[in-house]
Amino acid sequence: MSRTSARELIDSVIDRGTYRSWDTPPDYGDIDADYAATLERAREKSGVDEAVLTGEGEVGGRRVAVICSEFSFLAGSIGAATARRIILGIERATAEGLPLLLSPTSGGTRMQEGTPAFAMMVSITTAVARHKDAHLPFLVYLRNPTTGGVMASWGSSGHFTFAEPGALLGFLGPRVVELTTGTGIPEGVQTAENLFERGIIDGVISPEELRGSVRRTIDVLMPDVETSEPAPAPNAVPDGRSAWESILRTRMESRPGGGDILAALEDRSVPLSGTGDGESDRAVRAVLARIAGRPVVLVVQDRHQQPPLGPDPMGPGSLRFAQRAIRLAESLRIPLVTVIDTAGAELTKDAEENAMAGEIARTLTALLDVRVPTVSMILGQGCGGGALAMLPADRALAMHDAWLSPLPPEGASAIIHRDTEHAPEMMEAQRVGAEALLAAGVVDEVIAEPENREDLVDRVLGAIAHALWTLETAPERVGREQRFAHYREFALGS
């Protein structure tokens, strides 16, 4: 496949006429004549003075820092001068508070410089970490090819990672793997599409589409409008509704779910995909989004993707993905919202052997620990530990037909009565309905169900928006210590 040059990529992403280079002439120190001649030939061939260009420009009128590899300069390899240029570019982006788009294409570190250049991958990663410490957006766009130390350090460190269609991406290139091990990598493994399918990167987009993704990400994260109090969603009027009837209503396939909420935000959101380490399914989904003008990370359990309606059980990988989204919210210092709607976590041999119980515990801990405002919403079904895992929040909401139970209703009946016919009375006795959850202090607010099911998504988003505003205007209610105190008081009293 053809390769996209650094200048072509910059021209396709940055507003016309706004790019300014940050580069200064590279300093190679005392190098031998052969290496100097190699560098001179690389400059003539590529038309650039090093294997990376750094600078800034505007995307939709907003300043963005850009660091872009050039493969035609010694296969985009990273030497000491290249590494210093990258580090200084990242540090300048951090100092000036700029989002950073980093686009590598490289075979790795420069063989002419050996281990010292290789070790500078650590130094580049340190600069990336400092940028993230400043809670600034860091986007990676992997181009064909990206392998070696570049892929294994800063190329895999983005908040969001996208890749060029058909790009070769891997720890080591296929020829090096075969020569080193005697066994080749199967065709199709080291491709952008396979990495996306496996949950390692967030998407495969063309260079022409990259501008839209960068602009949408920056627009979501860096709004320039003041936000006012949203209209509060109507609270439910207690009517003593039957828990079992609510359960049946929330099991209806026609009831909107998490996927419908994401669809309503599609034009102002950026999706995440997978855990980043090889796990991907659709049972839990997450996006960076704007809700009533506020940037959030939104994590939803998508009931329509889970059995019995869909193919993806909510297994350990689903919760590891949720944990990735929680970390992203903390890294960007923006609120986190969870939406609970699940018939239960996966109950299989694979789930047990992949730490289903442990991932529930780790997700609970992550939600209690996270240092940003949090809102949870029980949209419908709240079955078992899989639902509980995403409940802890500074403000917990429930729709009027929502419910939360330790076990599937039929399972609870089977334990006590050795049949499933007693499920309705078991659910009343266990106080699983939204009104009972409010009375017990499990949730802070119960939201009225709209008359038209089609209005449910708007009602949910409105309730979340007002809860976020409430937390924004009452910061003493937000954070780790508040959550710890709240849940201690819930169990022990004041």
Coordinates of C-alpha atoms in Angstrom, one line a residue, residues 70-465:
E70 CA 8.3 10.6 8.1
F71 CA 8.9 7.1 6.9
S72 CA 11.0 8.1 3.9
F73 CA 13.7 9.4 6.2
L74 CA 15.5 6.1 7.2
A75 CA 12.3 4.2 7.6
G76 CA 11.1 6.7 10.2
S77 CA 13.7 5.3 12.6
I78 CA 14.3 7.1 15.9
G79 CA 17.8 8.3 16.7
A80 CA 18.9 10.5 19.6
A81 CA 18.2 13.7 17.6
T82 CA 14.8 12.4 16.6
A83 CA 14.0 11.5 20.2
R84 CA 15.0 14.9 21.5
R85 CA 12.8 16.6 18.9
I86 CA 9.9 14.5 19.9
I87 CA 10.4 15.1 23.6
L88 CA 10.8 18.9 23.2
G89 CA 7.6 18.9 21.0
I90 CA 5.6 17.0 23.7
E91 CA 7.0 19.3 26.4
R92 CA 6.0 22.4 24.5
A93 CA 2.5 21.1 23.9
T94 CA 2.3 20.4 27.7
A95 CA 3.6 23.8 28.6
E96 CA 1.2 25.6 26.3
G97 CA -1.8 23.4 27.3
L98 CA -2.4 22.0 23.9
P99 CA -4.1 18.7 22.8
L100 CA -1.5 16.5 21.1
L101 CA -1.8 14.5 17.9
L102 CA 1.0 12.1 17.5
S103 CA 1.3 10.1 14.3
P104 CA 4.1 7.5 14.1
T105 CA 5.2 5.5 11.1
S106 CA 8.5 3.8 11.9
G107 CA 10.5 0.5 11.8
G108 CA 11.8 1.3 15.3
T109 CA 15.0 2.7 16.6
R110 CA 18.0 3.6 14.4
M111 CA 20.5 0.7 14.2
Q112 CA 23.4 3.1 13.5
E113 CA 22.9 4.5 17.1
G114 CA 22.3 1.2 18.9
T115 CA 21.2 0.9 22.5
P116 CA 21.4 4.6 23.6
A117 CA 18.8 5.5 21.0
F118 CA 16.7 2.5 21.9
A119 CA 16.7 3.5 25.6
M120 CA 15.4 6.9 24.7
M121 CA 12.0 5.3 24.1
V122 CA 11.8 5.5 27.9
S123 CA 12.5 9.3 27.8
I124 CA 9.8 9.8 25.2
T125 CA 7.3 7.8 27.3
T126 CA 8.2 10.0 30.3
A127 CA 7.3 13.1 28.3
V128 CA 4.0 11.5 27.3
A129 CA 3.2 10.8 30.9
R130 CA 3.9 14.4 31.9
H131 CA 1.4 15.5 29.1
K132 CA -1.2 13.2 30.6
D133 CA -0.4 14.5 34.1
A134 CA -1.6 17.9 32.8
H135 CA -5.0 16.2 31.8
L136 CA -4.5 17.1 28.2
P137 CA -5.9 15.0 25.3
F138 CA -3.4 12.7 23.6
L139 CA -4.4 11.1 20.3
V140 CA -2.4 8.6 18.4
Y141 CA -2.8 7.9 14.6
L142 CA -0.8 4.9 13.6
R143 CA 0.4 4.8 9.9
N144 CA 1.8 2.1 7.7
P145 CA 4.1 0.7 9.1
T146 CA 4.6 1.1 12.8
T147 CA 6.6 -1.5 14.6
G148 CA 9.5 -2.0 17.1
G149 CA 10.2 0.3 20.0
V150 CA 8.0 3.0 18.6
M151 CA 4.9 0.8 18.7
A152 CA 6.0 -0.6 22.0
S153 CA 6.2 2.8 23.7
W154 CA 4.7 6.1 22.7
G155 CA 2.8 4.6 19.7
S156 CA 0.7 2.6 22.2
S157 CA 0.2 5.3 24.8
G158 CA -2.7 7.4 23.5
H159 CA -6.0 8.2 25.3
F160 CA -7.4 7.3 21.9
T161 CA -5.6 5.3 19.2
F162 CA -6.7 5.1 15.6
A163 CA -4.9 3.6 12.6
E164 CA -4.6 4.0 8.8
P165 CA -6.6 1.3 6.9
G166 CA -4.4 -1.7 6.0
A167 CA -1.5 -0.4 8.1
L168 CA 1.1 -3.0 9.2
L169 CA 1.3 -2.6 13.0
G170 CA 3.1 -4.9 15.4
F171 CA 5.7 -5.4 18.1
L172 CA 8.2 -6.5 15.4
G173 CA 7.9 -6.5 11.6
P174 CA 7.1 -9.9 10.0
R175 CA 10.5 -10.3 8.3
V176 CA 12.4 -9.6 11.6
V177 CA 10.1 -12.1 13.5
E178 CA 10.7 -14.8 10.9
L179 CA 14.5 -14.3 10.8
T180 CA 14.6 -14.2 14.6
T181 CA 12.4 -17.1 15.5
G182 CA 12.3 -19.2 12.3
T183 CA 8.5 -18.9 12.3
G184 CA 6.5 -16.2 10.4
I185 CA 3.6 -14.3 11.7
P186 CA 0.4 -15.5 10.0
E187 CA -0.9 -13.1 7.3
G188 CA -3.5 -10.6 8.6
V189 CA -2.4 -10.6 12.2
Q190 CA -0.4 -7.4 12.2
T191 CA -3.0 -5.3 10.5
A192 CA -4.9 -2.2 11.7
E193 CA -8.2 -4.1 11.1
N194 CA -7.2 -7.1 13.2
L195 CA -6.0 -4.9 16.0
F196 CA -9.3 -3.0 16.0
E197 CA -11.3 -6.3 15.9
R198 CA -9.2 -7.5 18.9
G199 CA -9.8 -4.4 21.0
I200 CA -6.3 -3.1 20.8
I201 CA -7.0 0.2 19.0
D202 CA -10.1 2.4 18.9
G203 CA -10.8 2.6 15.2
V204 CA -9.5 2.3 11.6
I205 CA -10.0 5.6 9.7
S206 CA -8.5 7.1 6.6
P207 CA -6.2 10.2 6.7
E208 CA -9.0 12.2 5.3
E209 CA -11.3 11.1 8.1
L210 CA -8.8 11.9 10.8
R211 CA -9.5 15.6 10.8
G212 CA -13.1 15.0 11.7
S213 CA -12.1 12.6 14.6
V214 CA -9.5 15.1 15.9
R215 CA -12.0 18.0 15.7
R216 CA -14.8 16.1 17.4
T217 CA -12.5 14.9 20.2
I218 CA -11.2 18.5 20.9
D219 CA -14.7 19.9 20.6
V220 CA -16.0 17.5 23.2
L221 CA -13.2 18.0 25.6
M222 CA -12.5 21.7 25.3
P223 CA -15.9 23.4 25.0
D224 CA -15.9 27.2 24.9
V225 CA -19.4 27.9 26.1
E226 CA -20.7 28.5 29.6
T227 CA -23.1 25.8 30.9
S228 CA -26.2 26.7 32.9
E229 CA -28.5 24.6 35.0
P230 CA -30.4 22.0 32.9
A231 CA -34.0 21.5 33.5
P232 CA -34.4 18.8 36.1
A233 CA -36.1 15.5 35.0
P234 CA -39.4 14.9 36.7
N235 CA -39.1 12.7 39.8
A236 CA -41.3 9.7 40.0
V237 CA -44.4 9.9 42.1
P238 CA -44.5 6.8 44.4
D239 CA -47.3 4.5 43.3
G240 CA -46.4 1.2 44.9
R241 CA -45.8 -0.4 41.5
S242 CA -45.2 -4.1 41.4
A243 CA -41.5 -5.0 41.2
W244 CA -42.4 -8.0 39.0
E245 CA -44.3 -5.8 36.6
S246 CA -41.4 -3.5 36.4
I247 CA -39.1 -6.4 35.7
L248 CA -41.3 -7.6 32.9
R249 CA -41.4 -4.1 31.4
T250 CA -37.6 -3.7 31.5
R251 CA -37.2 -7.1 29.8
M252 CA -39.1 -6.0 26.8
E253 CA -36.9 -5.9 23.7
S254 CA -38.6 -2.7 22.6
R255 CA -37.5 -0.8 25.7
P256 CA -34.6 1.5 24.7
G257 CA -31.2 0.6 26.2
G258 CA -27.6 1.7 26.4
G259 CA -27.0 1.5 22.7
D260 CA -29.9 3.9 22.1
I261 CA -28.3 6.4 24.5
L262 CA -25.1 6.2 22.6
A263 CA -26.9 6.6 19.3
A264 CA -28.5 9.8 20.5
L265 CA -25.0 11.3 21.3
E266 CA -23.4 10.1 18.1
D267 CA -22.8 13.5 16.6
R268 CA -21.0 14.7 19.8
S269 CA -19.1 11.6 20.9
V270 CA -15.9 9.7 20.2
P271 CA -16.2 5.9 20.8
L272 CA -13.7 3.7 22.7
S273 CA -13.1 0.2 21.5
G274 CA -11.8 -2.6 23.6
T275 CA -9.5 -2.9 26.6
G276 CA -6.4 -2.0 24.7
D277 CA -4.8 -5.3 25.5
G278 CA -6.7 -7.7 23.3
E279 CA -10.3 -7.9 24.6
S280 CA -13.3 -6.6 22.8
D281 CA -17.1 -7.1 22.9
R282 CA -20.3 -5.0 22.8
A283 CA -21.8 -5.9 26.2
V284 CA -20.3 -2.8 27.7
R285 CA -19.7 0.2 25.5
A286 CA -18.1 3.6 26.2
V287 CA -17.7 7.0 24.6
L288 CA -16.2 10.4 25.2
A289 CA -19.2 12.7 24.9
R290 CA -20.9 16.0 25.6
I291 CA -24.0 15.9 27.7
A292 CA -25.7 19.3 28.1
G293 CA -22.4 21.0 27.2
R294 CA -20.3 19.1 29.7
P295 CA -17.6 16.6 28.6
V296 CA -18.0 13.2 30.2
V297 CA -16.9 9.6 29.8
L298 CA -20.1 7.6 29.4
V299 CA -20.0 3.8 30.1
V300 CA -23.2 1.8 29.3
Q301 CA -24.2 -1.8 29.7
D302 CA -25.9 -2.5 26.4
R303 CA -28.7 -5.0 27.2
H304 CA -29.5 -5.5 23.5
Q305 CA -26.0 -6.9 22.9
Q306 CA -26.2 -9.4 25.8
P307 CA -28.1 -12.7 26.0
P308 CA -30.9 -13.4 25.6
L309 CA -31.2 -10.5 23.0
G310 CA -27.6 -10.4 21.7
P311 CA -24.5 -12.5 21.3
D312 CA -22.1 -11.0 23.8
P313 CA -22.3 -12.0 27.5
M314 CA -21.0 -9.5 29.9
G315 CA -17.7 -11.2 30.9
P316 CA -14.5 -10.2 32.6
G317 CA -13.3 -8.4 29.5
S318 CA -16.3 -6.2 29.5
L319 CA -15.5 -5.0 33.0
R320 CA -11.8 -4.6 32.2
F321 CA -13.0 -2.3 29.4
A322 CA -15.1 -0.4 31.8
Q323 CA -12.0 0.1 34.0
R324 CA -10.1 1.5 31.0
A325 CA -12.9 4.1 30.6
I326 CA -12.7 4.9 34.3
R327 CA -9.0 5.5 34.0
L328 CA -9.6 7.7 30.9
A329 CA -12.1 9.9 32.8
E330 CA -9.5 10.4 35.6
S331 CA -6.7 11.1 33.2
L332 CA -8.7 13.7 31.4
R333 CA -10.2 15.0 34.7
I334 CA -13.8 14.9 33.4
P335 CA -16.9 13.4 35.0
L336 CA -17.7 9.7 34.6
V337 CA -21.3 8.4 34.0
T338 CA -22.3 4.7 34.1
V339 CA -25.6 3.3 32.9
I340 CA -26.7 0.0 34.3
D341 CA -28.9 -2.4 32.3
T342 CA -28.0 -6.0 32.4
A343 CA -29.6 -9.4 32.9
G344 CA -26.4 -10.5 34.6
A345 CA -22.7 -11.2 34.2
E346 CA -21.4 -14.2 32.2
L347 CA -21.8 -17.5 34.0
T348 CA -19.4 -19.9 32.3
K349 CA -16.1 -21.8 32.8
D350 CA -14.3 -19.2 30.8
A351 CA -15.6 -16.3 32.9
E352 CA -14.6 -18.1 36.1
E353 CA -11.1 -18.8 34.8
N354 CA -10.7 -15.2 33.7
A355 CA -11.5 -13.7 37.1
M356 CA -15.2 -12.7 36.8
A357 CA -15.5 -12.1 40.5
G358 CA -12.2 -10.3 40.6
E359 CA -13.1 -8.0 37.8
I360 CA -16.4 -7.0 39.6
A361 CA -14.3 -6.2 42.7
R362 CA -11.8 -4.2 40.7
T363 CA -14.5 -2.2 38.9
L364 CA -16.2 -1.4 42.2
T365 CA -12.9 -0.3 43.6
A366 CA -12.1 1.8 40.6
L367 CA -15.4 3.6 40.8
L368 CA -15.0 4.3 44.5
D369 CA -11.4 5.5 44.0
V370 CA -11.8 7.7 40.9
R371 CA -11.0 11.4 41.5
V372 CA -13.7 12.9 39.3
P373 CA -17.4 13.5 39.7
T374 CA -19.5 10.3 39.1
V375 CA -23.1 9.6 38.3
S376 CA -24.7 6.2 37.9
M377 CA -28.1 5.5 36.4
I378 CA -30.0 2.2 36.7
L379 CA -31.9 2.3 33.4
G380 CA -33.7 -1.0 33.6
Q381 CA -32.4 -4.4 34.6
G382 CA -29.9 -4.5 37.5
C383 CA -29.1 -8.1 38.0
G384 CA -26.4 -9.4 40.3
G385 CA -22.7 -8.5 40.6
G386 CA -22.5 -7.3 37.0
A387 CA -24.9 -4.5 37.8
L388 CA -23.5 -3.8 41.2
A389 CA -20.0 -3.3 39.7
M390 CA -21.1 -0.1 38.0
L391 CA -23.3 1.3 40.8
P392 CA -21.0 3.3 43.1
A393 CA -21.3 7.1 42.4
D394 CA -21.4 10.5 43.9
R395 CA -25.1 10.5 42.8
A396 CA -27.0 7.4 41.9
L397 CA -30.2 7.6 39.9
A398 CA -32.8 5.0 38.9
M399 CA -35.7 5.1 36.4
H400 CA -39.1 4.2 38.1
D401 CA -39.2 0.7 36.5
A402 CA -35.5 0.0 37.3
W403 CA -34.5 -2.7 39.7
L404 CA -31.5 -4.1 41.4
S405 CA -31.3 -7.7 42.8
P406 CA -28.6 -10.0 44.0
L407 CA -29.6 -12.8 41.6
P408 CA -31.9 -13.2 38.5
P409 CA -35.4 -13.4 39.9
E410 CA -35.9 -17.0 38.8
G411 CA -32.6 -17.9 40.4
A412 CA -33.6 -16.4 43.7
S413 CA -36.9 -18.4 43.6
A414 CA -35.0 -21.6 42.8
I415 CA -32.8 -21.2 45.8
I416 CA -35.6 -20.7 48.3
H417 CA -38.5 -22.6 46.7
R418 CA -36.8 -25.0 44.3
D419 CA -38.9 -23.6 41.5
T420 CA -39.2 -20.4 39.4
E421 CA -42.9 -19.7 40.0
H422 CA -42.2 -17.8 43.2
A423 CA -40.0 -15.2 41.5
P424 CA -42.7 -12.4 41.6
E425 CA -43.2 -12.7 45.4
M426 CA -39.4 -13.1 45.9
M427 CA -38.8 -9.8 44.2
E428 CA -41.3 -8.0 46.4
A429 CA -39.8 -9.5 49.5
Q430 CA -36.2 -8.6 48.5
R431 CA -37.2 -4.9 47.8
V432 CA -35.6 -4.7 44.4
G433 CA -37.8 -2.0 42.9
A434 CA -36.8 1.6 42.4
E435 CA -39.0 3.0 45.2
A436 CA -37.6 0.5 47.6
L437 CA -34.0 1.4 46.5
L438 CA -34.7 5.0 47.2
A439 CA -36.2 4.3 50.6
A440 CA -33.2 2.2 51.5
G441 CA -30.7 4.8 50.4
V442 CA -29.3 2.7 47.5
V443 CA -30.2 5.5 45.0
D444 CA -30.6 9.2 45.5
E445 CA -33.4 9.9 43.0
V446 CA -36.0 8.0 41.1
I447 CA -36.9 9.5 37.7
A448 CA -40.5 9.2 36.3
E449 CA -40.9 7.0 33.3
P450 CA -42.1 9.0 30.2
E451 CA -45.5 8.2 28.8
N452 CA -44.0 7.4 25.4
R453 CA -41.2 4.8 25.4
E454 CA -39.5 6.8 22.6
D455 CA -38.9 9.6 25.0
L456 CA -37.0 7.4 27.5
V457 CA -33.5 8.3 26.1
D458 CA -34.1 12.0 26.4
R459 CA -35.5 11.6 29.9
V460 CA -32.4 9.6 30.9
L461 CA -30.0 12.2 29.4
G462 CA -31.9 15.0 31.0
A463 CA -31.6 13.4 34.5
I464 CA -27.9 12.7 34.0
A465 CA -27.3 16.3 32.9

